[in-house]
Coordinates of C-alpha atoms in Angstrom, one line a residue:
M9 CA 95.0 -22.2 185.9
K10 CA 94.5 -24.2 182.7
F11 CA 91.6 -24.0 180.2
I12 CA 91.1 -26.1 177.0
I13 CA 89.6 -24.1 174.1
V14 CA 88.1 -26.1 171.2
S15 CA 87.7 -24.3 167.9
E16 CA 84.8 -25.2 165.6
G17 CA 85.9 -28.0 163.3
A18 CA 89.1 -28.7 165.2
K19 CA 89.9 -32.2 166.3
A20 CA 91.8 -31.3 169.4
G21 CA 91.6 -28.5 171.9
T22 CA 94.2 -25.9 172.5
V23 CA 95.5 -25.5 176.1
R24 CA 95.8 -22.0 177.4
H25 CA 97.3 -21.0 180.8
L26 CA 95.6 -18.0 182.5
G27 CA 97.0 -16.2 185.5
H28 CA 94.7 -15.8 188.5
R29 CA 94.6 -12.0 188.0
T30 CA 93.7 -12.4 184.3
F31 CA 90.9 -14.9 185.1
V32 CA 89.3 -12.6 187.7
V33 CA 89.4 -9.6 185.5
G34 CA 88.0 -11.6 182.6
A35 CA 85.2 -13.0 184.7
V36 CA 84.2 -9.5 185.9
S37 CA 84.2 -8.2 182.3
L38 CA 82.1 -11.1 181.2
F39 CA 79.6 -10.4 184.0
V40 CA 79.4 -6.8 183.0
V41 CA 78.7 -7.6 179.3
V42 CA 76.1 -10.2 180.2
A43 CA 74.4 -7.8 182.6
L44 CA 74.3 -5.1 180.0
A45 CA 72.7 -7.4 177.5
A46 CA 70.1 -8.5 180.0
G47 CA 69.3 -4.9 180.9
A48 CA 68.7 -3.7 177.4
V49 CA 65.0 -4.7 177.3
G50 CA 62.8 -1.6 177.0
Y51 CA 60.0 -1.0 179.4
I52 CA 57.7 1.6 177.9
V53 CA 54.2 0.1 177.3
K54 CA 51.9 1.8 174.9
D55 CA 48.9 3.6 176.3
P56 CA 49.1 2.4 179.9
V57 CA 45.9 2.9 182.0
V58 CA 47.3 4.3 185.2
P59 CA 45.0 4.3 188.3
V60 CA 44.5 7.6 190.0
E61 CA 46.4 6.5 193.2
V62 CA 49.5 5.5 191.1
V63 CA 49.4 8.8 189.2
N64 CA 49.2 10.8 192.4
T65 CA 51.9 8.9 194.4
Q66 CA 54.4 7.7 191.7
A67 CA 54.6 10.5 189.1
P68 CA 56.8 12.7 191.3
K69 CA 59.4 9.8 191.5
I70 CA 60.0 10.0 187.7
A71 CA 62.1 13.2 188.3
E72 CA 64.0 11.4 191.1
M73 CA 64.7 8.5 188.7
K74 CA 66.1 10.9 186.0
Q75 CA 68.3 12.5 188.7
R76 CA 69.7 9.1 189.6
L77 CA 70.4 8.4 185.9
D78 CA 72.5 11.7 185.7
E79 CA 74.3 10.6 188.9
Y80 CA 75.1 7.2 187.4
K81 CA 76.5 8.8 184.2
R82 CA 78.7 11.0 186.3
V83 CA 80.0 7.9 188.1
I84 CA 80.8 6.3 184.7
E85 CA 82.8 9.3 183.5
E86 CA 84.7 9.4 186.8
T87 CA 85.3 5.7 186.6
R88 CA 86.6 6.0 183.0
M89 CA 89.4 8.3 184.1
Q90 CA 90.7 6.0 186.9
G91 CA 94.1 4.2 186.5
E92 CA 94.8 0.5 186.3
S93 CA 95.6 0.5 190.0
R94 CA 91.9 1.2 190.7
F95 CA 90.5 -1.5 188.4
Q96 CA 88.8 -3.4 191.2
V97 CA 87.1 -0.2 192.3
M98 CA 86.1 0.6 188.8
A99 CA 84.6 -2.9 188.3
T100 CA 82.7 -2.6 191.5
Q101 CA 81.3 0.8 190.5
L102 CA 80.3 -0.4 187.1
A103 CA 78.5 -3.4 188.6
S104 CA 76.7 -1.2 191.1
V105 CA 75.5 1.2 188.5
Q106 CA 74.2 -1.7 186.3
A107 CA 72.4 -3.2 189.3
K108 CA 70.7 0.1 190.0
L109 CA 69.8 0.5 186.3
M110 CA 68.1 -2.9 186.4
R111 CA 66.1 -1.6 189.4
L112 CA 65.0 1.3 187.3
D113 CA 64.0 -1.1 184.5
S114 CA 61.9 -3.1 187.0
M115 CA 60.2 0.0 188.3
G116 CA 59.5 1.4 184.8
E117 CA 57.8 -1.8 183.8
R118 CA 55.6 -1.8 186.9
L119 CA 54.6 1.9 186.5
T120 CA 53.7 1.5 182.8
R121 CA 51.6 -1.6 183.6
A122 CA 49.9 0.4 186.4
A123 CA 50.9 -2.3 188.9
G124 CA 51.8 -1.9 192.6
V125 CA 55.2 -0.3 193.0
D126 CA 57.5 -1.9 195.7
E127 CA 59.1 1.0 197.7
E128 CA 62.1 -1.3 198.3
E129 CA 63.1 -0.8 194.7
L130 CA 63.5 2.9 195.3
A131 CA 66.2 2.4 197.9
F132 CA 69.0 3.1 195.4
D133 CA 71.5 3.9 198.2
A134 CA 71.4 0.4 199.7
P135 CA 74.9 -1.1 199.5
L136 CA 75.3 -4.1 197.2
A137 CA 77.1 -7.4 198.2
I138 CA 80.1 -7.1 195.9
G139 CA 83.7 -8.3 196.5
G140 CA 86.7 -9.8 194.9
P141 CA 90.4 -10.8 195.3
A142 CA 93.2 -8.3 195.4
P143 CA 95.1 -7.6 192.2
L144 CA 97.8 -10.2 191.5
E145 CA 99.3 -9.1 188.1
P146 CA 99.2 -6.0 185.8
M147 CA 96.1 -5.5 183.7
S148 CA 96.6 -6.0 180.0
D149 CA 95.7 -3.3 177.4
A150 CA 93.0 -5.7 176.0
I151 CA 91.2 -5.9 179.3
V152 CA 91.3 -2.1 179.6
D153 CA 89.9 -1.8 176.1
D154 CA 87.1 -4.3 177.0
F155 CA 86.3 -2.4 180.1
N156 CA 86.1 0.9 178.3
R157 CA 83.8 -0.6 175.7
A158 CA 81.6 -1.8 178.5
L159 CA 81.5 1.7 180.0
D160 CA 80.6 3.1 176.6
K161 CA 77.8 0.6 176.2
L162 CA 76.4 1.4 179.7
S163 CA 76.6 5.1 179.0
S164 CA 74.6 4.6 175.8
D165 CA 72.1 2.4 177.7
L166 CA 71.7 5.2 180.3
D167 CA 70.9 7.7 177.6
R168 CA 68.3 5.4 176.2
K169 CA 66.7 4.9 179.7
S170 CA 66.7 8.7 180.1
E171 CA 64.7 9.1 176.9
Q172 CA 62.3 6.4 178.0
L173 CA 61.8 8.2 181.3
D174 CA 61.0 11.4 179.4
V175 CA 58.2 9.5 177.5
L176 CA 57.0 7.9 180.8
S177 CA 57.0 11.3 182.4
S178 CA 54.9 12.7 179.5
M179 CA 52.4 9.9 179.9
F180 CA 52.0 10.7 183.6
I181 CA 51.6 14.3 182.9
D182 CA 48.8 13.4 180.5
Q183 CA 47.2 11.1 183.0
Q184 CA 47.5 13.8 185.7
L185 CA 45.8 16.3 183.5
Q186 CA 42.9 13.9 183.0
V187 CA 42.7 13.4 186.8
D188 CA 42.8 17.1 187.6
L189 CA 40.2 18.0 185.0
N190 CA 37.8 15.2 185.9
P191 CA 35.4 16.3 188.7
V192 CA 35.7 13.1 190.7
G193 CA 35.9 13.0 194.5
W194 CA 34.0 14.4 197.5
P195 CA 33.7 18.2 197.9
V196 CA 33.4 18.3 201.7
S197 CA 35.1 16.8 204.7
G198 CA 32.6 14.2 206.0
G199 CA 28.9 14.7 205.4
Y200 CA 26.3 12.5 203.9
V201 CA 23.9 12.6 201.0
S202 CA 20.5 14.0 202.2
S203 CA 18.8 14.2 198.8
R204 CA 19.7 12.5 195.6
F205 CA 19.5 13.5 191.9
G206 CA 16.1 12.9 190.2
K207 CA 12.5 13.1 191.2
R208 CA 11.6 13.9 194.8
V209 CA 9.0 15.5 197.0
D210 CA 9.8 19.2 197.1
P211 CA 10.4 20.2 200.8
F212 CA 8.5 23.5 200.3
T213 CA 5.6 22.7 198.0
R214 CA 5.3 19.0 198.9
R215 CA 4.8 18.2 195.2
L216 CA 6.8 15.8 193.1
T217 CA 9.6 17.8 191.4
F218 CA 12.9 17.2 189.7
H219 CA 16.1 17.7 191.8
A220 CA 19.0 18.7 189.5
G221 CA 21.8 17.8 191.9
V222 CA 22.8 16.1 195.1
D223 CA 22.5 17.6 198.6
I224 CA 25.3 16.7 201.0
A225 CA 24.4 17.5 204.6
S226 CA 27.3 19.1 206.6
P227 CA 27.7 21.5 209.5
K228 CA 27.6 25.2 208.7
G229 CA 31.0 26.6 208.1
T230 CA 32.5 23.4 206.8
P231 CA 34.9 24.2 203.9
F232 CA 34.0 22.7 200.5
T233 CA 36.5 22.3 197.7
A234 CA 36.7 22.3 193.9
M235 CA 36.1 18.9 192.4
A236 CA 38.6 19.6 189.5
D237 CA 40.8 22.2 188.0
G238 CA 38.9 25.0 186.3
V239 CA 37.9 28.6 186.0
V240 CA 35.3 30.2 188.2
I241 CA 32.5 31.6 185.9
H242 CA 30.1 32.6 188.7
S243 CA 30.6 33.5 192.4
G244 CA 27.7 35.2 194.1
K245 CA 24.0 35.0 194.7
R246 CA 21.7 33.1 192.3
A247 CA 17.9 32.5 192.7
G248 CA 17.2 29.3 194.5
Y249 CA 20.9 28.5 195.1
G250 CA 21.7 31.3 197.5
N251 CA 25.5 31.9 197.5
M252 CA 26.8 29.7 194.7
V253 CA 30.1 29.0 192.9
E254 CA 30.1 27.6 189.3
I255 CA 33.4 26.3 187.8
D256 CA 34.1 25.6 184.1
H257 CA 36.4 22.5 183.8
G258 CA 36.6 22.5 180.0
D259 CA 35.2 19.8 177.6
G260 CA 31.7 21.1 178.2
R261 CA 31.8 20.2 181.9
T262 CA 30.9 22.5 184.8
T263 CA 30.1 22.1 188.5
R264 CA 28.0 24.1 190.8
Y265 CA 28.2 24.5 194.6
G266 CA 25.1 26.1 196.2
H267 CA 23.7 27.4 199.6
A268 CA 27.2 28.5 200.8
S269 CA 27.5 30.6 203.9
A270 CA 30.6 32.2 202.5
L271 CA 32.4 32.2 199.1
L272 CA 36.3 32.1 199.0
V273 CA 36.8 32.7 195.3
A274 CA 35.8 35.3 192.7
K275 CA 34.7 35.1 189.1
G276 CA 37.7 34.7 186.8
D277 CA 39.8 32.8 189.4
F278 CA 41.6 29.7 188.3
V279 CA 41.2 27.0 190.9
K280 CA 42.9 23.7 191.5
K281 CA 41.3 20.3 192.3
G282 CA 41.0 20.2 196.1
Q283 CA 41.2 24.0 196.6
K284 CA 38.8 25.5 199.2
I285 CA 36.2 27.6 197.4
G286 CA 33.6 28.2 200.0
L287 CA 31.9 27.3 203.3
V288 CA 28.8 25.2 203.7
G289 CA 25.7 27.1 204.7
N290 CA 21.9 27.5 204.5
T291 CA 21.4 30.4 202.0
G292 CA 18.8 30.5 199.3
R293 CA 16.0 27.9 199.0
S294 CA 17.2 25.6 201.7
T295 CA 15.8 23.9 204.8
G296 CA 19.1 23.3 206.6
S297 CA 22.9 23.5 206.4
H298 CA 24.1 21.5 203.4
L299 CA 26.0 21.7 200.1
H300 CA 24.0 21.5 196.9
F301 CA 26.3 20.0 194.2
E302 CA 25.6 19.8 190.5
V303 CA 27.5 18.5 187.4
L304 CA 26.5 19.9 184.0
K305 CA 27.6 18.6 180.6
N306 CA 27.1 21.1 177.7
G307 CA 24.7 23.1 179.9
K308 CA 22.5 20.1 181.0
Q309 CA 22.4 18.8 184.5
I310 CA 23.5 15.1 184.7
N311 CA 23.6 12.7 187.7
P312 CA 26.6 13.5 189.9
K313 CA 26.6 10.0 191.4
Q314 CA 29.3 8.7 189.0
Y315 CA 31.6 11.6 190.2
L316 CA 31.1 11.4 193.9
T317 CA 33.3 9.1 195.9
K318 CA 35.0 9.5 199.2
L319 CA 37.8 7.2 198.1
A320 CA 39.0 9.7 195.5
K321 CA 40.5 12.3 197.9
R322 CA 43.9 13.6 197.0

């Protein structure tokens, strides 16, 4: 095979004859170097706003991604120790690792932009369409050196990706804490709002009074759950509420759950978002089976409407 190489400022080209084997090896090396350069773009975006559903479903996959990085580094070290007779296998392994690394890049970008994540990109074990001719001539020391340099570059790139995944994981942990400590969701399975926050006609006195929470009608014995992580600061009877649980979520926010038929937690318990804390009932000042739910900010009742949504279930 013949190539003409023209140097800058030269009037005529220099003819070089390359063997088939040398050409194939050089092409593979060039592909690897170009692929490495293309994959070097970072993907961490500052202060991403991650939706609740992305935090809940995608954060666990960060650990899997880091595990894959470790696996790829192991492949690189094993590949580095192979002999010249396995050069074709080495090149295939290197290209495979780089392709998978590019998939991690793509997923990292999507996660940090809080976009939809394509599950197909997580199928790291899918075989890649890679092939090549059989070796025709011995591999030169220069090609081996180039290949080892490519391995060093890829190893360094994997280290950088691992650090970026650590940052991304930290971001998801922060986001998850915000989700877990924010009393958003729906405290019972099913049910409907039977009385809203604000002024209403009192069911006992028939006078216009202020209702400090939201009543959710539900059958007696239906479990109700904590709306966010927190510490139980009251579990027992309280005037008007009947059996009531109050949870402190920090940052001046507390939630109350009244009229329970049974309480499943005690004062001082730490509870997780979604944990069962009692059963719906009709205790206290109540006309029927329902859950009375309140949200307080710095000791003052606020409208729970902004926190109640059936779409926020975990």
